[in-house]
PDB file of C-alpha atoms and ligand atoms in Angstrom:
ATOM      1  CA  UNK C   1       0.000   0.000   0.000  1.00 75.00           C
ATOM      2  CA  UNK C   2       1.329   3.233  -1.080  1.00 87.00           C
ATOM      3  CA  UNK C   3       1.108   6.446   1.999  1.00 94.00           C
ATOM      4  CA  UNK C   4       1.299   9.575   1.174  1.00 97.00           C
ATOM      5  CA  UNK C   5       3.374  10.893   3.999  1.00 97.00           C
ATOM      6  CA  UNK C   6       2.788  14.735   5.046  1.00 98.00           C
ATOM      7  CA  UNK C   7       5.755  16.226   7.837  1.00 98.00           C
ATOM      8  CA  UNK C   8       4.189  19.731   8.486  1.00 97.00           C
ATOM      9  CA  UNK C   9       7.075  21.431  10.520  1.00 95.00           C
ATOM     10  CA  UNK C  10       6.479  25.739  12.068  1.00 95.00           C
ATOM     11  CA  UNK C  11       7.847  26.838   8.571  1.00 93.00           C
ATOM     12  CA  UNK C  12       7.689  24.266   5.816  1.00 95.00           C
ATOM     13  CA  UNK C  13       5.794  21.729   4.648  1.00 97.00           C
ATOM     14  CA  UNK C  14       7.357  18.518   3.288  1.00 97.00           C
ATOM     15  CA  UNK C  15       5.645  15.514   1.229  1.00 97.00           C
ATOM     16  CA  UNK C  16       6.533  12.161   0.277  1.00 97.00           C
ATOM     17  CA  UNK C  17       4.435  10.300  -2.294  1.00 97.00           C
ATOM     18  CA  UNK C  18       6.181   6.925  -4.173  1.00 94.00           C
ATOM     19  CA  UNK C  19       9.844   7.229  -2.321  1.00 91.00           C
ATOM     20  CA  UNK C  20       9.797  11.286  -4.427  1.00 94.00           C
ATOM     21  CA  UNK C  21      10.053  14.075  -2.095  1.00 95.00           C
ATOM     22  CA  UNK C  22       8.937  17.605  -2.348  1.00 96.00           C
ATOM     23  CA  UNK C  23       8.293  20.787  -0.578  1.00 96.00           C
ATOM     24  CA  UNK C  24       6.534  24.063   0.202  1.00 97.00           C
ATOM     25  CA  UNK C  25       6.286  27.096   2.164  1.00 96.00           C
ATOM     26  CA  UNK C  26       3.383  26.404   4.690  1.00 94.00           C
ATOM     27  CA  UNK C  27       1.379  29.202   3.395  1.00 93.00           C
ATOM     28  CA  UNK C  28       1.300  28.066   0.059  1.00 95.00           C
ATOM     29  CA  UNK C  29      -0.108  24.430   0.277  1.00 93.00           C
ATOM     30  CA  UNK C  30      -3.677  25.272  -0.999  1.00 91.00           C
ATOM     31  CA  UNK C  31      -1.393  25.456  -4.673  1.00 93.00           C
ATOM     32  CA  UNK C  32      -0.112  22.036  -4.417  1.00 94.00           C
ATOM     33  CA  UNK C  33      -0.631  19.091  -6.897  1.00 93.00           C
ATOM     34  CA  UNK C  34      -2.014  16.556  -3.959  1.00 94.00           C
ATOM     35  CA  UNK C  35      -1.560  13.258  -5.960  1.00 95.00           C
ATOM     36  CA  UNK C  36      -3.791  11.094  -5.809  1.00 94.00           C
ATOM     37  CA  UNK C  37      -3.828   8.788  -2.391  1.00 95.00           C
ATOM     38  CA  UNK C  38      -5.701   6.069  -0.543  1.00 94.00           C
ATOM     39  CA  UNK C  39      -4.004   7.037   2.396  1.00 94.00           C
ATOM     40  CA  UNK C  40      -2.141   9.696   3.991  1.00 96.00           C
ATOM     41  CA  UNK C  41      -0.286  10.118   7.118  1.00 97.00           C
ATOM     42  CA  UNK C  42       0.291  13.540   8.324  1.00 97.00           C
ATOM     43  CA  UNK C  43       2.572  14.714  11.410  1.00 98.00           C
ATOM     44  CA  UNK C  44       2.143  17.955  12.471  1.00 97.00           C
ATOM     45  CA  UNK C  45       4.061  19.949  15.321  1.00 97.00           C
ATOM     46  CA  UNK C  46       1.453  22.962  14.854  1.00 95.00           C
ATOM     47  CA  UNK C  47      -2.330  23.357  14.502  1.00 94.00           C
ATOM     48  CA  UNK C  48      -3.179  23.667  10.839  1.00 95.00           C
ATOM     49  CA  UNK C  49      -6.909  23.411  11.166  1.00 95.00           C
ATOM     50  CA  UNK C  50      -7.295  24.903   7.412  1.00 94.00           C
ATOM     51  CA  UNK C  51      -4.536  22.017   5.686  1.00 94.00           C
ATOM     52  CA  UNK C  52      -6.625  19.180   7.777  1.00 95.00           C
ATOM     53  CA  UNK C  53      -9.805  20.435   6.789  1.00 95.00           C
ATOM     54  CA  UNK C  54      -8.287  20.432   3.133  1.00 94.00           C
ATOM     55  CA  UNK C  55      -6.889  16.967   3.002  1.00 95.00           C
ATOM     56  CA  UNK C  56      -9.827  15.764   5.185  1.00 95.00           C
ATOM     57  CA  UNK C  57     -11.815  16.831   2.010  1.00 94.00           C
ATOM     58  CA  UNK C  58      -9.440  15.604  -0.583  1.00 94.00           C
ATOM     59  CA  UNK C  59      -8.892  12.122   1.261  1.00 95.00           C
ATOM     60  CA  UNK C  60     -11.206   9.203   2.742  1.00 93.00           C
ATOM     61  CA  UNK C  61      -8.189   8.018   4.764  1.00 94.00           C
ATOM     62  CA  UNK C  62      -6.203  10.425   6.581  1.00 95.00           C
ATOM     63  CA  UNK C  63      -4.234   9.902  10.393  1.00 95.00           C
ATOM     64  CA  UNK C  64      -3.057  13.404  11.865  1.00 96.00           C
ATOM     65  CA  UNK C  65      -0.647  12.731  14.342  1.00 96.00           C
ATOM     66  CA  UNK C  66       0.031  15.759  16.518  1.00 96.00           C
ATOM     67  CA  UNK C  67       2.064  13.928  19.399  1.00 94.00           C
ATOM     68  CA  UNK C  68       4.292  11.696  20.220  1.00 96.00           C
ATOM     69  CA  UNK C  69       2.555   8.266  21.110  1.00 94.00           C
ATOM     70  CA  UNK C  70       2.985   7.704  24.600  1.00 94.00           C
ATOM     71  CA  UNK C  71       2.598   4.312  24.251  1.00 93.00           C
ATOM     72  CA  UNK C  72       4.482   2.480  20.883  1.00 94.00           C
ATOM     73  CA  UNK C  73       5.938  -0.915  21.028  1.00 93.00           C
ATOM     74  CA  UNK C  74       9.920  -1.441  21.863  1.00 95.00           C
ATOM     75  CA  UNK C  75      10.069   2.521  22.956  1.00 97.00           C
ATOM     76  CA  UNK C  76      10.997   4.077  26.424  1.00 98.00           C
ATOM     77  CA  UNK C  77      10.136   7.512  26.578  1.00 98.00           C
ATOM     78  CA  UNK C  78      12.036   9.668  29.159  1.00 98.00           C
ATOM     79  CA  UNK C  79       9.532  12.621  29.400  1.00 98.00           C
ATOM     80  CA  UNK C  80       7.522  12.187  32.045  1.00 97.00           C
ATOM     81  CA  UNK C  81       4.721  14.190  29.729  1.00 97.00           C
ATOM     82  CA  UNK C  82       5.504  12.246  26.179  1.00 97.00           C
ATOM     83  CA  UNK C  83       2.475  13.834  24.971  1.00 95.00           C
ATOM     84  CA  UNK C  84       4.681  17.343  25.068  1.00 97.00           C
ATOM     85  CA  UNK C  85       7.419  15.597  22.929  1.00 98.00           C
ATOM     86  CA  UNK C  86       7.698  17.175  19.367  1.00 98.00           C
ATOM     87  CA  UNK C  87       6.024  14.189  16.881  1.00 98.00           C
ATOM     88  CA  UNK C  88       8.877  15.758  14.757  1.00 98.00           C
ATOM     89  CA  UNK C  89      11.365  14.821  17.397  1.00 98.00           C
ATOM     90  CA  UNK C  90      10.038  11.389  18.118  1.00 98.00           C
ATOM     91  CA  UNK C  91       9.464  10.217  14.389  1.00 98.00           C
ATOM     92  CA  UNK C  92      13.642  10.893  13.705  1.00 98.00           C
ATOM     93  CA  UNK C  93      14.407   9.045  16.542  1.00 98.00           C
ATOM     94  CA  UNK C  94      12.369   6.191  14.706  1.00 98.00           C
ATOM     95  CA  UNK C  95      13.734   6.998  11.502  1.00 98.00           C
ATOM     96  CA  UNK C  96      17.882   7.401  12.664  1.00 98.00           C
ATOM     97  CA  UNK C  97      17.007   3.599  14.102  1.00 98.00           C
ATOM     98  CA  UNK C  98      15.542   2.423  10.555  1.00 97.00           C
ATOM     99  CA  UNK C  99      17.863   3.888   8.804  1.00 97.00           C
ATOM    100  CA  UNK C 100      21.216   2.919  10.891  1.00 98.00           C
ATOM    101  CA  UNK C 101      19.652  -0.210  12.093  1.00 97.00           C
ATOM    102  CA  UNK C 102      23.087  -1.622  13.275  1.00 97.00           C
ATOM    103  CA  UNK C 103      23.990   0.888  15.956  1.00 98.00           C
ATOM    104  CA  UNK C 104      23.071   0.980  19.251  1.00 98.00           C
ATOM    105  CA  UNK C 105      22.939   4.525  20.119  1.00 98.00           C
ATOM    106  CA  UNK C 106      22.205   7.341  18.142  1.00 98.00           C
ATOM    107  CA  UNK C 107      22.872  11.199  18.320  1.00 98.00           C
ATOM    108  CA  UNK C 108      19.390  12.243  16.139  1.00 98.00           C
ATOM    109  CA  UNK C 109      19.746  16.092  14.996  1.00 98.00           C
ATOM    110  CA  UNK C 110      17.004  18.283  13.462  1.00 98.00           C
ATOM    111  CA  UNK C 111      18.321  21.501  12.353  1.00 98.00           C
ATOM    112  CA  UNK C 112      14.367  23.097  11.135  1.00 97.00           C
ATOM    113  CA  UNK C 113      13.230  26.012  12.581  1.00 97.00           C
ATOM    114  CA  UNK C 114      14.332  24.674  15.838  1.00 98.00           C
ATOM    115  CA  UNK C 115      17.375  22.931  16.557  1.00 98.00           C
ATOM    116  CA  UNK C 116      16.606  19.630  18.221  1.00 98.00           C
ATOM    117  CA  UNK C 117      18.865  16.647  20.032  1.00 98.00           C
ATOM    118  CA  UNK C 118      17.869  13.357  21.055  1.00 99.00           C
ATOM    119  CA  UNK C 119      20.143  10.371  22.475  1.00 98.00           C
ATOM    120  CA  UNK C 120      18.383   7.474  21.933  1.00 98.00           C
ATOM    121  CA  UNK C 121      19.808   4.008  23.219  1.00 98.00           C
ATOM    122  CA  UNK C 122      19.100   0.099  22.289  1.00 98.00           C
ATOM    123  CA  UNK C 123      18.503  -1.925  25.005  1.00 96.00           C
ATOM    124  CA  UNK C 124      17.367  -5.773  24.640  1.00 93.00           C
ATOM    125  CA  UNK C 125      15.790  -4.759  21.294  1.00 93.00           C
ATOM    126  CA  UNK C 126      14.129  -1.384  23.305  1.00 97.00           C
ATOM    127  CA  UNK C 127      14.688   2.110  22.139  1.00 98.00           C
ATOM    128  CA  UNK C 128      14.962   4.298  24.931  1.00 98.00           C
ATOM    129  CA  UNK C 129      15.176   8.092  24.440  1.00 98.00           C
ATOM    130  CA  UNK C 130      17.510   9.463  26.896  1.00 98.00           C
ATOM    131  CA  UNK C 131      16.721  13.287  26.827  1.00 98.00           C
ATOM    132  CA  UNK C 132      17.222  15.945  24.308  1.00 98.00           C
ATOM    133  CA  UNK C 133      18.080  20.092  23.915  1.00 98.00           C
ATOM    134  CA  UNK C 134      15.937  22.541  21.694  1.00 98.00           C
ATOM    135  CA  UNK C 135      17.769  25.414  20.438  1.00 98.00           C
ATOM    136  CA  UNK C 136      16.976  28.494  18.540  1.00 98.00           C
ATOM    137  CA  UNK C 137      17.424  27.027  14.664  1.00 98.00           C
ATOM    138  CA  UNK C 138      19.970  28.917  12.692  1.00 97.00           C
ATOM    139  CA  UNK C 139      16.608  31.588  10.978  1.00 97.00           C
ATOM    140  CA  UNK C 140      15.148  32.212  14.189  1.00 98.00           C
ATOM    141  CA  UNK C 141      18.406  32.784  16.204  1.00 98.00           C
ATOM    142  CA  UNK C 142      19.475  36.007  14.244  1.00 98.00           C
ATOM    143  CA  UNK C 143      15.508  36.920  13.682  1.00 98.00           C
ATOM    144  CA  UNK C 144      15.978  36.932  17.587  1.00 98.00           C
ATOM    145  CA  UNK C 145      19.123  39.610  17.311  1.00 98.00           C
ATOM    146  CA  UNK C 146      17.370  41.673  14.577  1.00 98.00           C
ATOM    147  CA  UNK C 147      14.360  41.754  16.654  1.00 98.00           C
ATOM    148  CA  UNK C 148      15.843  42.706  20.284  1.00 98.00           C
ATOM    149  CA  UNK C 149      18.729  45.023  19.343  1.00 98.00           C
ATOM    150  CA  UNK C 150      18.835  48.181  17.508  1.00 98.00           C
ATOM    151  CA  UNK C 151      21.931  48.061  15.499  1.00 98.00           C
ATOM    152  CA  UNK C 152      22.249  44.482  15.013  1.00 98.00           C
ATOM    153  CA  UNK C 153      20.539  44.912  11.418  1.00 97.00           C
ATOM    154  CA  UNK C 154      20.227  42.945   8.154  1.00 97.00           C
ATOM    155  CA  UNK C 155      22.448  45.759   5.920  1.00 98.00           C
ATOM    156  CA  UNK C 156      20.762  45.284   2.350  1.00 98.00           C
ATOM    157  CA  UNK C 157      24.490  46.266   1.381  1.00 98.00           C
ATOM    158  CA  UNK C 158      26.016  43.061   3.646  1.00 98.00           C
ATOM    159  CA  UNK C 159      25.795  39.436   2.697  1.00 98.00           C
ATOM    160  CA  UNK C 160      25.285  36.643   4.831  1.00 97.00           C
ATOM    161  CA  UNK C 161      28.066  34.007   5.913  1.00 96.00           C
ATOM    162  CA  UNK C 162      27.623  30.641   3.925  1.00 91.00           C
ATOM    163  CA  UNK C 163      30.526  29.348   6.634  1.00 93.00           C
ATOM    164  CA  UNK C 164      31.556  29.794  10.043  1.00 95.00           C
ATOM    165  CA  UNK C 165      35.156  32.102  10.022  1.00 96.00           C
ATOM    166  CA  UNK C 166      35.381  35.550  11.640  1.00 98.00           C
ATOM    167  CA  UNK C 167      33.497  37.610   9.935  1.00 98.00           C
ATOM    168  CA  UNK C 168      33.832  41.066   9.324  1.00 98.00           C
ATOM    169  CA  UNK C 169      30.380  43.171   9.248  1.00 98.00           C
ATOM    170  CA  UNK C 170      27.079  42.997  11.096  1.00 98.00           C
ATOM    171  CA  UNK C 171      24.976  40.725   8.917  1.00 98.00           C
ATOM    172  CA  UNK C 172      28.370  38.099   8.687  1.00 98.00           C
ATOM    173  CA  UNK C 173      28.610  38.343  12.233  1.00 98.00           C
ATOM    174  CA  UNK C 174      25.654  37.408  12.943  1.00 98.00           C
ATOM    175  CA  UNK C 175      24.608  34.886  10.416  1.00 98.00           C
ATOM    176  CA  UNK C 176      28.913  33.333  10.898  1.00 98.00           C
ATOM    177  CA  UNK C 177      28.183  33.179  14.501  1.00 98.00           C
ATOM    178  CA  UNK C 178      24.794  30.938  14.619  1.00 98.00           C
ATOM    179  CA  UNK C 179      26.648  29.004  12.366  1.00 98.00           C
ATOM    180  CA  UNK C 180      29.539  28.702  14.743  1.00 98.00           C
ATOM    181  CA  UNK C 181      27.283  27.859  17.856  1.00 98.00           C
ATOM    182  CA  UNK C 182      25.433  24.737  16.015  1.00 98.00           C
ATOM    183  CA  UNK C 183      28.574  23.548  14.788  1.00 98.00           C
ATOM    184  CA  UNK C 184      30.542  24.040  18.935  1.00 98.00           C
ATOM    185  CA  UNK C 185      27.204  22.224  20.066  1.00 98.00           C
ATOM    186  CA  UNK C 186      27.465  19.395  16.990  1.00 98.00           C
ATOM    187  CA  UNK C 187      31.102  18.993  17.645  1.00 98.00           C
ATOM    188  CA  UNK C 188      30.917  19.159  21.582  1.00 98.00           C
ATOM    189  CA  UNK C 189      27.481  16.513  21.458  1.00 98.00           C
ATOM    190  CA  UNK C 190      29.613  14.273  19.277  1.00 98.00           C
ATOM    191  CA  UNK C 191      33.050  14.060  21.910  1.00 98.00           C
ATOM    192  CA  UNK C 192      30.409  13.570  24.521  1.00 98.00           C
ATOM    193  CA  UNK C 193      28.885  10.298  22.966  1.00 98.00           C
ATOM    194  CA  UNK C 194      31.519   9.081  20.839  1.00 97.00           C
ATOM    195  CA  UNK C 195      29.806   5.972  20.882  1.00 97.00           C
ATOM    196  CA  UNK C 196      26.758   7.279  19.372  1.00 98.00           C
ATOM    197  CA  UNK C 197      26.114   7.345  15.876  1.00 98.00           C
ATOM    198  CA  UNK C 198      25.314  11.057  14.888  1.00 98.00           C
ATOM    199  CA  UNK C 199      22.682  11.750  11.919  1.00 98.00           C
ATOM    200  CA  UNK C 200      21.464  14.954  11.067  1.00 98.00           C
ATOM    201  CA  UNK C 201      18.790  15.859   9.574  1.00 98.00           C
ATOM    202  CA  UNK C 202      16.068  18.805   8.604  1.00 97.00           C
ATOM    203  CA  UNK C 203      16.339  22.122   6.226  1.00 95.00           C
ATOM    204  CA  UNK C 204      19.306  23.266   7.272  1.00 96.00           C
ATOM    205  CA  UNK C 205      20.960  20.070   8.358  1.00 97.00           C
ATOM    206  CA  UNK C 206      23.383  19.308   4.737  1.00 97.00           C
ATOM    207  CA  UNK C 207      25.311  21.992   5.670  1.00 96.00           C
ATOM    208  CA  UNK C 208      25.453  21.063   9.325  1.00 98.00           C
ATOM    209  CA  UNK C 209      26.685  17.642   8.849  1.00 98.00           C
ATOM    210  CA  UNK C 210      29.359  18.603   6.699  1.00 97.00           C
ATOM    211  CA  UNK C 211      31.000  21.177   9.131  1.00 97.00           C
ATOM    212  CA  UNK C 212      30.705  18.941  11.843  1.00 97.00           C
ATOM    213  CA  UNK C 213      31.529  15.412  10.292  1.00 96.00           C
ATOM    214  CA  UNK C 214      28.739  14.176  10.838  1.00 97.00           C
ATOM    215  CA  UNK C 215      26.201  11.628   8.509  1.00 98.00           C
ATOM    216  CA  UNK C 216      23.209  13.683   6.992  1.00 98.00           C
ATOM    217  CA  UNK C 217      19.675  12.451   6.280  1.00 98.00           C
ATOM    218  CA  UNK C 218      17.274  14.104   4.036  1.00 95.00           C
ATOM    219  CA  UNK C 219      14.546  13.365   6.246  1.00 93.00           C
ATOM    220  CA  UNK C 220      14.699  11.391   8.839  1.00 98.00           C
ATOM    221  CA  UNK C 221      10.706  12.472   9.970  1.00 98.00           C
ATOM    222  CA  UNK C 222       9.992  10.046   6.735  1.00 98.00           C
ATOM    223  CA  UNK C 223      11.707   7.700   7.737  1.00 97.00           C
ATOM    224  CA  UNK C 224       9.825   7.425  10.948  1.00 97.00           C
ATOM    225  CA  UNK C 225       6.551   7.482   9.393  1.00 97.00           C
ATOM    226  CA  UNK C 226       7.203   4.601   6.992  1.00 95.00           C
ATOM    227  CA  UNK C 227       8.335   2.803  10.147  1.00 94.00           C
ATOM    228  CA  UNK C 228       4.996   3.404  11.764  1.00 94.00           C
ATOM    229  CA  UNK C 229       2.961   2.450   8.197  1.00 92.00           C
ATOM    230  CA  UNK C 230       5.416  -0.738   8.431  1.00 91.00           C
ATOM    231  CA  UNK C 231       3.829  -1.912  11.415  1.00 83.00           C
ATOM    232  CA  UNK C 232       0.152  -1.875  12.272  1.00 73.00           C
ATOM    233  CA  UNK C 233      -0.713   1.949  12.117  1.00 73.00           C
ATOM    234  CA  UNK C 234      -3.134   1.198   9.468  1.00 68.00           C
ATOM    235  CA  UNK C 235      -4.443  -1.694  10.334  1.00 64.00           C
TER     236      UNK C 235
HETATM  237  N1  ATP Z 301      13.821  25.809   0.024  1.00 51.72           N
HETATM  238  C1  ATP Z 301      13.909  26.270   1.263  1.00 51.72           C
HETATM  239  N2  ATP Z 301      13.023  27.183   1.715  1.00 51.72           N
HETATM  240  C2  ATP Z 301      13.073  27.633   2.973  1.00 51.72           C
HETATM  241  N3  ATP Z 301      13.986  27.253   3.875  1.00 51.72           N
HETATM  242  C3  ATP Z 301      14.886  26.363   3.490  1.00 51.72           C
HETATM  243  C4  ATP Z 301      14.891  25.817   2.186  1.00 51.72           C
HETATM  244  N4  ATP Z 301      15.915  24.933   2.125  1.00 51.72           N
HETATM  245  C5  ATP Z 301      16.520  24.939   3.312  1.00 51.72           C
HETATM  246  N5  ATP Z 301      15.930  25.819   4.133  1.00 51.72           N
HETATM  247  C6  ATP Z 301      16.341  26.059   5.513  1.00 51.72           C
HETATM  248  O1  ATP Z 301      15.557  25.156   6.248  1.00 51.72           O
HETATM  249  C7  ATP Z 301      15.196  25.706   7.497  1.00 51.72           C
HETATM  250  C8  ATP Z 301      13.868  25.130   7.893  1.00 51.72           C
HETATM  251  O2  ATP Z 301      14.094  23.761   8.050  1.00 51.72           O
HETATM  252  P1  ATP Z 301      12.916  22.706   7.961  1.00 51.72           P
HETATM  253  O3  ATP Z 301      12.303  22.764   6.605  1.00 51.72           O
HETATM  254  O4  ATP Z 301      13.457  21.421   8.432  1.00 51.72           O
HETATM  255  O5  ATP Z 301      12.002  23.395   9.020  1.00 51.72           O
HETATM  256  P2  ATP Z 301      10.591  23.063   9.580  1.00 51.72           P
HETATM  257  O6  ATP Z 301      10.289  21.635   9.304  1.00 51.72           O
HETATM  258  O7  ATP Z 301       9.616  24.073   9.190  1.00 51.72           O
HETATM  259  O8  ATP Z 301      10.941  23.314  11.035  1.00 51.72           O
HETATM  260  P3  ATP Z 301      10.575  22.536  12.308  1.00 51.72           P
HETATM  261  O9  ATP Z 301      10.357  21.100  11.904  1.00 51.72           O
HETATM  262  O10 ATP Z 301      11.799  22.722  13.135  1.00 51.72           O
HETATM  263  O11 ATP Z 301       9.386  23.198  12.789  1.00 51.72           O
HETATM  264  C9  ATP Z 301      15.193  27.213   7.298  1.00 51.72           C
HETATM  265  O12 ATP Z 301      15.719  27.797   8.456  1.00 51.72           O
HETATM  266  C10 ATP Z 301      16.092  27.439   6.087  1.00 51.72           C
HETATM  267  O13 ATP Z 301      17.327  28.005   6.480  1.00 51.72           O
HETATM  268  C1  PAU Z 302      10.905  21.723  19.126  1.00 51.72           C
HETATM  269  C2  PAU Z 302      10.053  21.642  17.876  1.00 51.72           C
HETATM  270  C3  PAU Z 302       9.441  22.994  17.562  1.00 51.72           C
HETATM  271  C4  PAU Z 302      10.969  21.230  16.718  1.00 51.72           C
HETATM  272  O1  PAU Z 302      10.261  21.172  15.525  1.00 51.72           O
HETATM  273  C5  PAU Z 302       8.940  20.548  18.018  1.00 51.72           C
HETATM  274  O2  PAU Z 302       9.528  19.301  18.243  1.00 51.72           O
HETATM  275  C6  PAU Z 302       7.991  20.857  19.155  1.00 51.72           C
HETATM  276  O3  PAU Z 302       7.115  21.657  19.007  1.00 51.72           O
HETATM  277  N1  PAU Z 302       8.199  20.176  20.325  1.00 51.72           N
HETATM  278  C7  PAU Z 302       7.354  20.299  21.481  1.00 51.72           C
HETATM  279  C8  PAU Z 302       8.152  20.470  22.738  1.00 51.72           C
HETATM  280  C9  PAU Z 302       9.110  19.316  23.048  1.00 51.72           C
HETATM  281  O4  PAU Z 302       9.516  18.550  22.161  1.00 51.72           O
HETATM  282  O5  PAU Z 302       9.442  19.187  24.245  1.00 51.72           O
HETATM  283  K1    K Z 303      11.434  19.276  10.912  1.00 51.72           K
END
């Protein structure tokens, strides 16, 4: 059975239909060419009652999930609250362990609007997540300086940094520097758990997992989902 799969993150919105990929600004999903779908599987980290209402239309068989499940086979949560666990978060755990099925810890990074970490462990065939950070991602981290300074400005006659050196006017400073702190809190993550396998994933993770060393994964939120359509989610 073929899923359409549906990750709707706080910016983007990302779709995978027959193992092809493809992806839009949230705002503009009314636009998209929906194929044409038994069933679709959506995770959401916002409420998007207008795209549900949509696809609701559009399709007889549609799943919304808008949390972690609290309760999945062969998974330990370590949130007291897994309901308050980002679906995003919890669906690239599932995904780093489908797609690296041979380790037995992984570092799982989501570099999306936020910047998210999860440590997930195998024990006696059990995934345990052992805790996790959420950090500004790279956008909203110098929307933050723009915002709450008065000189800390995006010069139209500046450029952003594209790398991490010292950079020598405002807008390079700033963009160099958020740059600088993902890669210090990659690198720093990594020496920690050196026995961890680190995969990163999400919008800006390709360039991420090149300055830090580290293996990148289109989307490991996929991933996650076709683990859940493997087993019984739809039966
Ligand atoms: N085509 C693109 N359009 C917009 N942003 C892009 C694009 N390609 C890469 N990016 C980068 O991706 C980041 C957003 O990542 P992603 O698409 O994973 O976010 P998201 O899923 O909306 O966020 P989250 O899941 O954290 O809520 C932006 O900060 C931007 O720098
Ligand atoms: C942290 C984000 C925004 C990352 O997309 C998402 O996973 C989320 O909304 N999480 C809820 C809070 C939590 O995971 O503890
Ligand atoms: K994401």
């Amino acid at each position: 059975m073929s899923v359409l799969l549906i990750d709707a993150g706080n910016s983007r919105l990302k779709w995978r239909w027959q193992g092809d990929s493809q992806q839009c600004d949230l705002a503009d999903f009314a636009a998209q060419p929906w194929p044409d779908a038994s069933h679709v599987l959506m995770a959401s980290v916002r409420e998007l009652p207008e795209l549900e209402a949509e696809l609701g239309a559009r399709y007889a068989c549609l799943h919304v999930i808008h949390r972690a499940l609290p309760q999945f086979p062969d998974f330990v949560h370590c949130y007291e609250k897994p309901e308050r666990l980002g679906v995003d978060r919890w669906l690239a755990m599932l995904g780093a362990a489908r797609a690296l099925p041979t380790a037995s810890q992984w570092l799982v990074i989501d570099a999306g609007t936020a910047l998210t970490v999860d440590l997930l462990t195998r024990h006696n065939n059990e995934l345990h997540h052992q805790g996790g950070y959420i950090v500004p991602g790279l956008q909203l981290a110098q929307q933050a300086l723009f915002l709450r300074t008065e000189r800390v400005r995006e010069f139209a006659d500046e450029a952003p940094a594209t790398d991490f050196s010292l950079a020598n006017d405002t807008l390079g400073c700033v963009s160099a520097g958020v740059r600088r702190q993902h890669v210090a809190l990659v690198a720093q993550l990594c020496q920690q758990y050196s026995h961890a396998s680190c995969v990163i994933t999400g919008g800006d993770g390709a360039w991420l997992a090149d300055a830090a060393g580290c293996r990148y994964h289109a989307d490991l939120v996929f991933e996650g989902m076709e683990e859940l359509c493997a087993g019984s989610f739809f039966s």
